[in-house]
Coordinates of C-alpha atoms and ligand atoms in Angstrom, one line a residue:
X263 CA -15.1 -0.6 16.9
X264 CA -14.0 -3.2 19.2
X265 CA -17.0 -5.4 18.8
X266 CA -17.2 -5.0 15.1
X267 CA -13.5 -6.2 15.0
X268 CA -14.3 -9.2 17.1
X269 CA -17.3 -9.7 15.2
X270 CA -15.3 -10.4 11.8
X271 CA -16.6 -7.3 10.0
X272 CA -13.1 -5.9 8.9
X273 CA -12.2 -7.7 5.7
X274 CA -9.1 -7.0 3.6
X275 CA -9.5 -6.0 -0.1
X276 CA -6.6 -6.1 -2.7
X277 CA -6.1 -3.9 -5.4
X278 CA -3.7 -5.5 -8.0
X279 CA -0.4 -3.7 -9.1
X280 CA 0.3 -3.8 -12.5
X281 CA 3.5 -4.2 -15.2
X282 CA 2.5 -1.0 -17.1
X283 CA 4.7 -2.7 -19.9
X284 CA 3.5 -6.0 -20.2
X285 CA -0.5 -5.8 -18.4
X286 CA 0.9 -8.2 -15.6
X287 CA 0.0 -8.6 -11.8
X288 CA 2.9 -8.1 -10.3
X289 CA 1.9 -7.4 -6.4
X290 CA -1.2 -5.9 -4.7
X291 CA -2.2 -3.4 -1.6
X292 CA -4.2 -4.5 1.3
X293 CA -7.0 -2.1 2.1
X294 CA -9.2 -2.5 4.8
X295 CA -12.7 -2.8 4.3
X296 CA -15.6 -2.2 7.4
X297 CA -18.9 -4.6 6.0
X298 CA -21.4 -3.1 8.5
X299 CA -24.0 -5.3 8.8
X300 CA -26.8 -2.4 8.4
X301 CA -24.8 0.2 6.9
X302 CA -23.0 -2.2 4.0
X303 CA -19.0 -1.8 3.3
X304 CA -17.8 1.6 4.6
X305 CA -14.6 2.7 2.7
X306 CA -11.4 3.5 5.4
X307 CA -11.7 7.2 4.1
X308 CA -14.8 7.3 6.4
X309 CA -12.8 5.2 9.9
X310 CA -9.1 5.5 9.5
X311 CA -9.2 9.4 10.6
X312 CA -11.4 9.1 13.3
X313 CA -9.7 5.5 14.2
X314 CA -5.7 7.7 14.2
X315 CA -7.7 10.3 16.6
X316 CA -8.6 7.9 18.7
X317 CA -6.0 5.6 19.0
X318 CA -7.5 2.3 17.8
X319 CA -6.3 1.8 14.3
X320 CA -3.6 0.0 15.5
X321 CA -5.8 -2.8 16.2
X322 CA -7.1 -2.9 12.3
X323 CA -3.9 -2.4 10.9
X324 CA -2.5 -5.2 13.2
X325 CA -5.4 -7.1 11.4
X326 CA -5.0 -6.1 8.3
X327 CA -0.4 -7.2 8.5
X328 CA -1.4 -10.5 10.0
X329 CA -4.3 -11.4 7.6
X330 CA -1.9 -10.4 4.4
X331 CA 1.1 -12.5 5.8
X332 CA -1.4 -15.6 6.2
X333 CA -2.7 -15.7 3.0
X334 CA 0.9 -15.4 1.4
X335 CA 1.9 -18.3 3.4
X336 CA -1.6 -20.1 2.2
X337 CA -0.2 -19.3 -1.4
X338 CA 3.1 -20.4 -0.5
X339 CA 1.8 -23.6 0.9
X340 CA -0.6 -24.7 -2.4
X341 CA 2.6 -23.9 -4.7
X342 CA 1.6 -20.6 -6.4
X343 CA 4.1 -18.0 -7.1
X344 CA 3.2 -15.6 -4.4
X345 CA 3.6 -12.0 -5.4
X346 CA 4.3 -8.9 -3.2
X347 CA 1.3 -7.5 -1.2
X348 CA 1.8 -4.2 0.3
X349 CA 0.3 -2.9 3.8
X350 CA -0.3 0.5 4.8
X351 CA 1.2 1.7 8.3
X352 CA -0.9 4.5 10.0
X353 CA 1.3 7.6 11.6
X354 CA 0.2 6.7 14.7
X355 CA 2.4 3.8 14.9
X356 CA 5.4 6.0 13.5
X357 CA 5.2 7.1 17.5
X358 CA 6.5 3.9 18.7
X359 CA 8.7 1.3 17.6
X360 CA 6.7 -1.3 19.1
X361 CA 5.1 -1.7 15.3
X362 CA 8.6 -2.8 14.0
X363 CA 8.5 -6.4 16.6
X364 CA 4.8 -6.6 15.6
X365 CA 5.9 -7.3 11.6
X366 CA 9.4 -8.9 12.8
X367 CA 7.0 -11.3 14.6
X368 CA 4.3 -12.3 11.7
X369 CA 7.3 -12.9 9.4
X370 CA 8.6 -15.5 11.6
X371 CA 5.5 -17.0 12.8
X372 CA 4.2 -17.4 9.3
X373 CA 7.9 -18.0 7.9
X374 CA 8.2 -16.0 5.2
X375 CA 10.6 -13.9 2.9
X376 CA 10.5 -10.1 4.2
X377 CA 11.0 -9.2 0.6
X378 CA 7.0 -10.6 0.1
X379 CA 5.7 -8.1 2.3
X380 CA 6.1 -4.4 1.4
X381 CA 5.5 -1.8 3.9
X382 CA 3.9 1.6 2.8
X383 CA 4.4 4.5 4.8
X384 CA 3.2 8.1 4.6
X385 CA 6.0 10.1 6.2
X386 CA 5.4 12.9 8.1
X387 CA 7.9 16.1 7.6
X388 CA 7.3 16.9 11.9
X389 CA 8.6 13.4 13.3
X390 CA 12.2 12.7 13.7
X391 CA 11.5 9.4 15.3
X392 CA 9.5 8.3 12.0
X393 CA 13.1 8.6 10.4
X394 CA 15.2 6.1 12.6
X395 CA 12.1 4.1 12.4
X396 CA 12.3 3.6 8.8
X397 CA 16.0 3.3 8.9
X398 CA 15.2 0.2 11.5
X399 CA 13.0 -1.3 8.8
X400 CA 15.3 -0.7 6.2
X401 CA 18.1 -2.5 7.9
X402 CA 15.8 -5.1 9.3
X403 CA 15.4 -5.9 5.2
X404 CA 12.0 -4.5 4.6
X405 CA 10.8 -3.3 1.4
X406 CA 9.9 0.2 2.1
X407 CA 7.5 2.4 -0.1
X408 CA 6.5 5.7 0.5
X409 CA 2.9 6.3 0.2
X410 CA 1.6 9.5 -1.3
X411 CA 4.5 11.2 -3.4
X412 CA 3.5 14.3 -4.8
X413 CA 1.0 15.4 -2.1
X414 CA 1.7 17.8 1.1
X415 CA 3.3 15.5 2.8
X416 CA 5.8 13.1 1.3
X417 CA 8.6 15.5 -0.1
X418 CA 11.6 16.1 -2.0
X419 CA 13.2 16.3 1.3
X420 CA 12.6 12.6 2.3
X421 CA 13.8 11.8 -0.6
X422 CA 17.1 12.6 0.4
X423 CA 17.0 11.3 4.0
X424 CA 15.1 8.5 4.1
X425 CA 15.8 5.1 2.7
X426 CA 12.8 3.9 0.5
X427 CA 12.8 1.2 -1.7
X428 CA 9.9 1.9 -4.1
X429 CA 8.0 5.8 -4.4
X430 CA 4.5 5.5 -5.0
X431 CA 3.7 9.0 -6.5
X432 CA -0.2 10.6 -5.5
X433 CA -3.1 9.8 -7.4
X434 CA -3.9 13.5 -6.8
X435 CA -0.4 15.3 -7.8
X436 CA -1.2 12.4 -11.3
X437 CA -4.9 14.0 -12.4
X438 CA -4.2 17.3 -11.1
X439 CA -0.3 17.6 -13.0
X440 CA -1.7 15.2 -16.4
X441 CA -3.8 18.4 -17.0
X442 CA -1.2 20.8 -18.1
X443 CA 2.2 20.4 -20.4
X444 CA 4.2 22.0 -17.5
X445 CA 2.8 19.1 -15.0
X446 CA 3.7 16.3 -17.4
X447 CA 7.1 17.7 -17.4
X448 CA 7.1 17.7 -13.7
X449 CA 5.9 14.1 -13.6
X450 CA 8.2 12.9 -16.2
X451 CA 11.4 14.3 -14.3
X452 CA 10.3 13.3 -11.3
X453 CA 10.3 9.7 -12.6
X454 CA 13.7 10.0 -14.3
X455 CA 15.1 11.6 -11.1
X456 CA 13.6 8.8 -9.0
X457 CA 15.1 5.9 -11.1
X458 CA 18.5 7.9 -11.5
X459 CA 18.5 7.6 -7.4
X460 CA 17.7 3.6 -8.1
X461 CA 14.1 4.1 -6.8
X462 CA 11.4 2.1 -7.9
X463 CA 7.9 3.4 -8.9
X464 CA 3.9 2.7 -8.6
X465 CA 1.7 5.4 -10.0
X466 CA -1.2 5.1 -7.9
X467 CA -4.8 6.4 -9.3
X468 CA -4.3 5.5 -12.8
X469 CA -7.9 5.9 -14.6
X470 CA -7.5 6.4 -18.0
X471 CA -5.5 4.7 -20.8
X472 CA -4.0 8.2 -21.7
X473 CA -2.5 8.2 -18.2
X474 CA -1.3 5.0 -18.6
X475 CA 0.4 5.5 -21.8
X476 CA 2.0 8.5 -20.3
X477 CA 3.6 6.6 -17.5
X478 CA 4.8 4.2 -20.0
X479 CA 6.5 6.5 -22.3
X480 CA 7.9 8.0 -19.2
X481 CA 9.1 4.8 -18.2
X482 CA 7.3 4.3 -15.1
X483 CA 7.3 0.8 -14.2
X484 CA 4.3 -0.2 -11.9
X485 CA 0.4 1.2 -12.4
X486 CA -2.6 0.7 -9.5
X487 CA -5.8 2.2 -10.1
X488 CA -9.3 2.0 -11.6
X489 CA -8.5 1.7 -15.1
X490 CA -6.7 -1.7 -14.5
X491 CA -8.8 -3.2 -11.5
X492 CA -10.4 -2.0 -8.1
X493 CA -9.6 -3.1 -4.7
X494 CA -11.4 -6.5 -5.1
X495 CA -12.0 -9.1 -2.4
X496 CA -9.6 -11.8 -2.0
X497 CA -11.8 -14.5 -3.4
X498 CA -11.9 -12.4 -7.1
X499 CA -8.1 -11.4 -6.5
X500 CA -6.9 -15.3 -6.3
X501 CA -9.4 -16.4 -9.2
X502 CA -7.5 -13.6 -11.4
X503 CA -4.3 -13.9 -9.8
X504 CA -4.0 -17.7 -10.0
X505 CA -7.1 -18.8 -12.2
X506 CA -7.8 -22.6 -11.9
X507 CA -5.0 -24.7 -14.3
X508 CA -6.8 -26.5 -17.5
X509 CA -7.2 -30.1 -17.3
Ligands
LIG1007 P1 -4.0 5.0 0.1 O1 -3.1 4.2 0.9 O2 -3.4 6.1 -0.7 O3 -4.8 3.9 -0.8 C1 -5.1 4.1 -2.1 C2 -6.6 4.6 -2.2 O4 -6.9 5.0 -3.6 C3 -7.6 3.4 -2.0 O5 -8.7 4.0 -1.3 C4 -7.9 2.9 -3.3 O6 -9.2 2.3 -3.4 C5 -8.0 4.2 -4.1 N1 -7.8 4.1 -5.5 C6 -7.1 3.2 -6.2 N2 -7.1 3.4 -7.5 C7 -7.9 4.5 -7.7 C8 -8.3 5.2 -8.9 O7 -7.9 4.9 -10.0 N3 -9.1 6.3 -8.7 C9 -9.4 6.7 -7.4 N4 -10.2 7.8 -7.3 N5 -9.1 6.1 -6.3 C10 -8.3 5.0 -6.4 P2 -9.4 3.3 0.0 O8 -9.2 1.8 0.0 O9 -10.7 3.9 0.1 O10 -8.4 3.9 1.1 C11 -8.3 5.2 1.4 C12 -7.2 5.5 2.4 O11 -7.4 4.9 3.6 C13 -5.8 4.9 1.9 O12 -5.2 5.7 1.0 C14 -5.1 4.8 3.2 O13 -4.6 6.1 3.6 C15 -6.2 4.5 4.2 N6 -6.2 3.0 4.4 C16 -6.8 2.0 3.7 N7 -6.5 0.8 4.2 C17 -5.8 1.0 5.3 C18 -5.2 0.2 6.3 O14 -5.3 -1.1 6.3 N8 -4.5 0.8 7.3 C19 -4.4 2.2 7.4 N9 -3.7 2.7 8.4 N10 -4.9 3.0 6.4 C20 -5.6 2.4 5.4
LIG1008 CA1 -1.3 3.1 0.6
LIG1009 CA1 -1.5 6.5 -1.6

């Protein structure tokens, strides 16, 4: 692990986030990417758990944060409008606040507006400490999205006592509650109630255009998934995010 990170072999890949209204990018997620030399590009399904077990996917993610606020400065710097790129914060860091200095630092070393870089966390019901944590970000001015509504672990609950920006519900809790009348009615409130609290929303997993026309008619906001793009490398991602300007 440490050699390959030395050895330049994790790469960041975006996945664009999309106006479900209008078909625009309007931010993107960071996901790490391991291109093995022998074995090709191993998806973070197959490292991050064993990486959390073991302690050393703070190094990645410490990566991953300082390679996302670079190239927004790079964008800043040629003149494009840079849009929001979100990172994802493993649990293990949710132990120590060390993590909050780590981003406090890259926003000041590579000057930029804490609004630009949104912070996705998958809270845990079991830590207390994650709370005041988040509560430190949130005062701190971070955008704060909370990964995985829907599934076991991000609940109602938080909802309540835990100051997120943005709620980015499961691609799971989508496919599995798209399938029946009663789910759709589920996801429909649960976007109404999330907007009444002044929450905004990313539906995460979106394959088909029946899903995204559902979201739409439900007023849901923000789409990320398959149907609209892949996590793409960040060559492809700034040709269609900012394609060349005609002569
Ligand atoms: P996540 O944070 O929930 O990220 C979304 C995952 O859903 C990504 O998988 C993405 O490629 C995938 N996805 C997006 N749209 C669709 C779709 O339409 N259909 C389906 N089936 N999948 C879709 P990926 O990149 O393999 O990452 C898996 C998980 O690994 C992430 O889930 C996250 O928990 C973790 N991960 C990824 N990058 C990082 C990182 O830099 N740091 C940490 N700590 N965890 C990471
Ligand atoms: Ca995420
Ligand atoms: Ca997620």
């Amino acid at each position: 692990m440490e050699y390959a990170l030395e050895a330049g072999e994790f790469t960041v890949y975006l996945q664009p986030k999309y106006s479900i209204a209008t078909e625009e990018i309007v931010g993107a997620e960071a996901l790490v990417r391991w291109i093995h030399p022998e074995k090709d590009i191993i998806s973070p399904g197959d490292f991050v758990p064993i990486f959390e077990q073991n302690g050393f996917i703070i190094k990645p993610d410490e990566f991953v944060w300082e390679r996302v606020c670079s190239l927004l400065r790079k964008w800043i710097d040629f003149g494009l409008s840079p849009i929001p790129v979100s990172v994802n914060v493993s649990r293990i860091h949710l132990k120590n606040n060390r993590f909050i200095a780590t981003f406090d630092r890259l926003i000041e070393k590579y000057g930029l507006d804490k609004r630009l870089l949104e912070i996705e966390i998958t809270e845990t019901i079991d830590n207390i400490n994650a709370e005041n944590m988040i509560k430190s970000l949130k005062e701190r001015g971070y955008m704060l999205l909370m990964d995985d509504f829907g599934s076991g672990y991000s609940t109602l609950n938080m909802l309540k006592s835990t100051p997120f920006d943005i709620i980015k519900i499961d691609k799971e809790f989508l496919n599995e509650f798209m399938l029946s009348d009663r789910g759709k009615k589920i996801i429909s409130h649960t976007i109404s109630m999330s907007k009444d609290i002044g929450l905004g929303l990313v539906a995460e997993g979106v394959e088909t255009k029946e899903q995204a026309d559902f979201l739409c008619s439900c007023s849901c906001n923000v789409a990320q998934g398959f149907y609209y793009s892949r996590p793409i490398d960040i060559d492809a991602f700034e040709k269609m995010v900012f394609p060349p300007m005609e002569a």
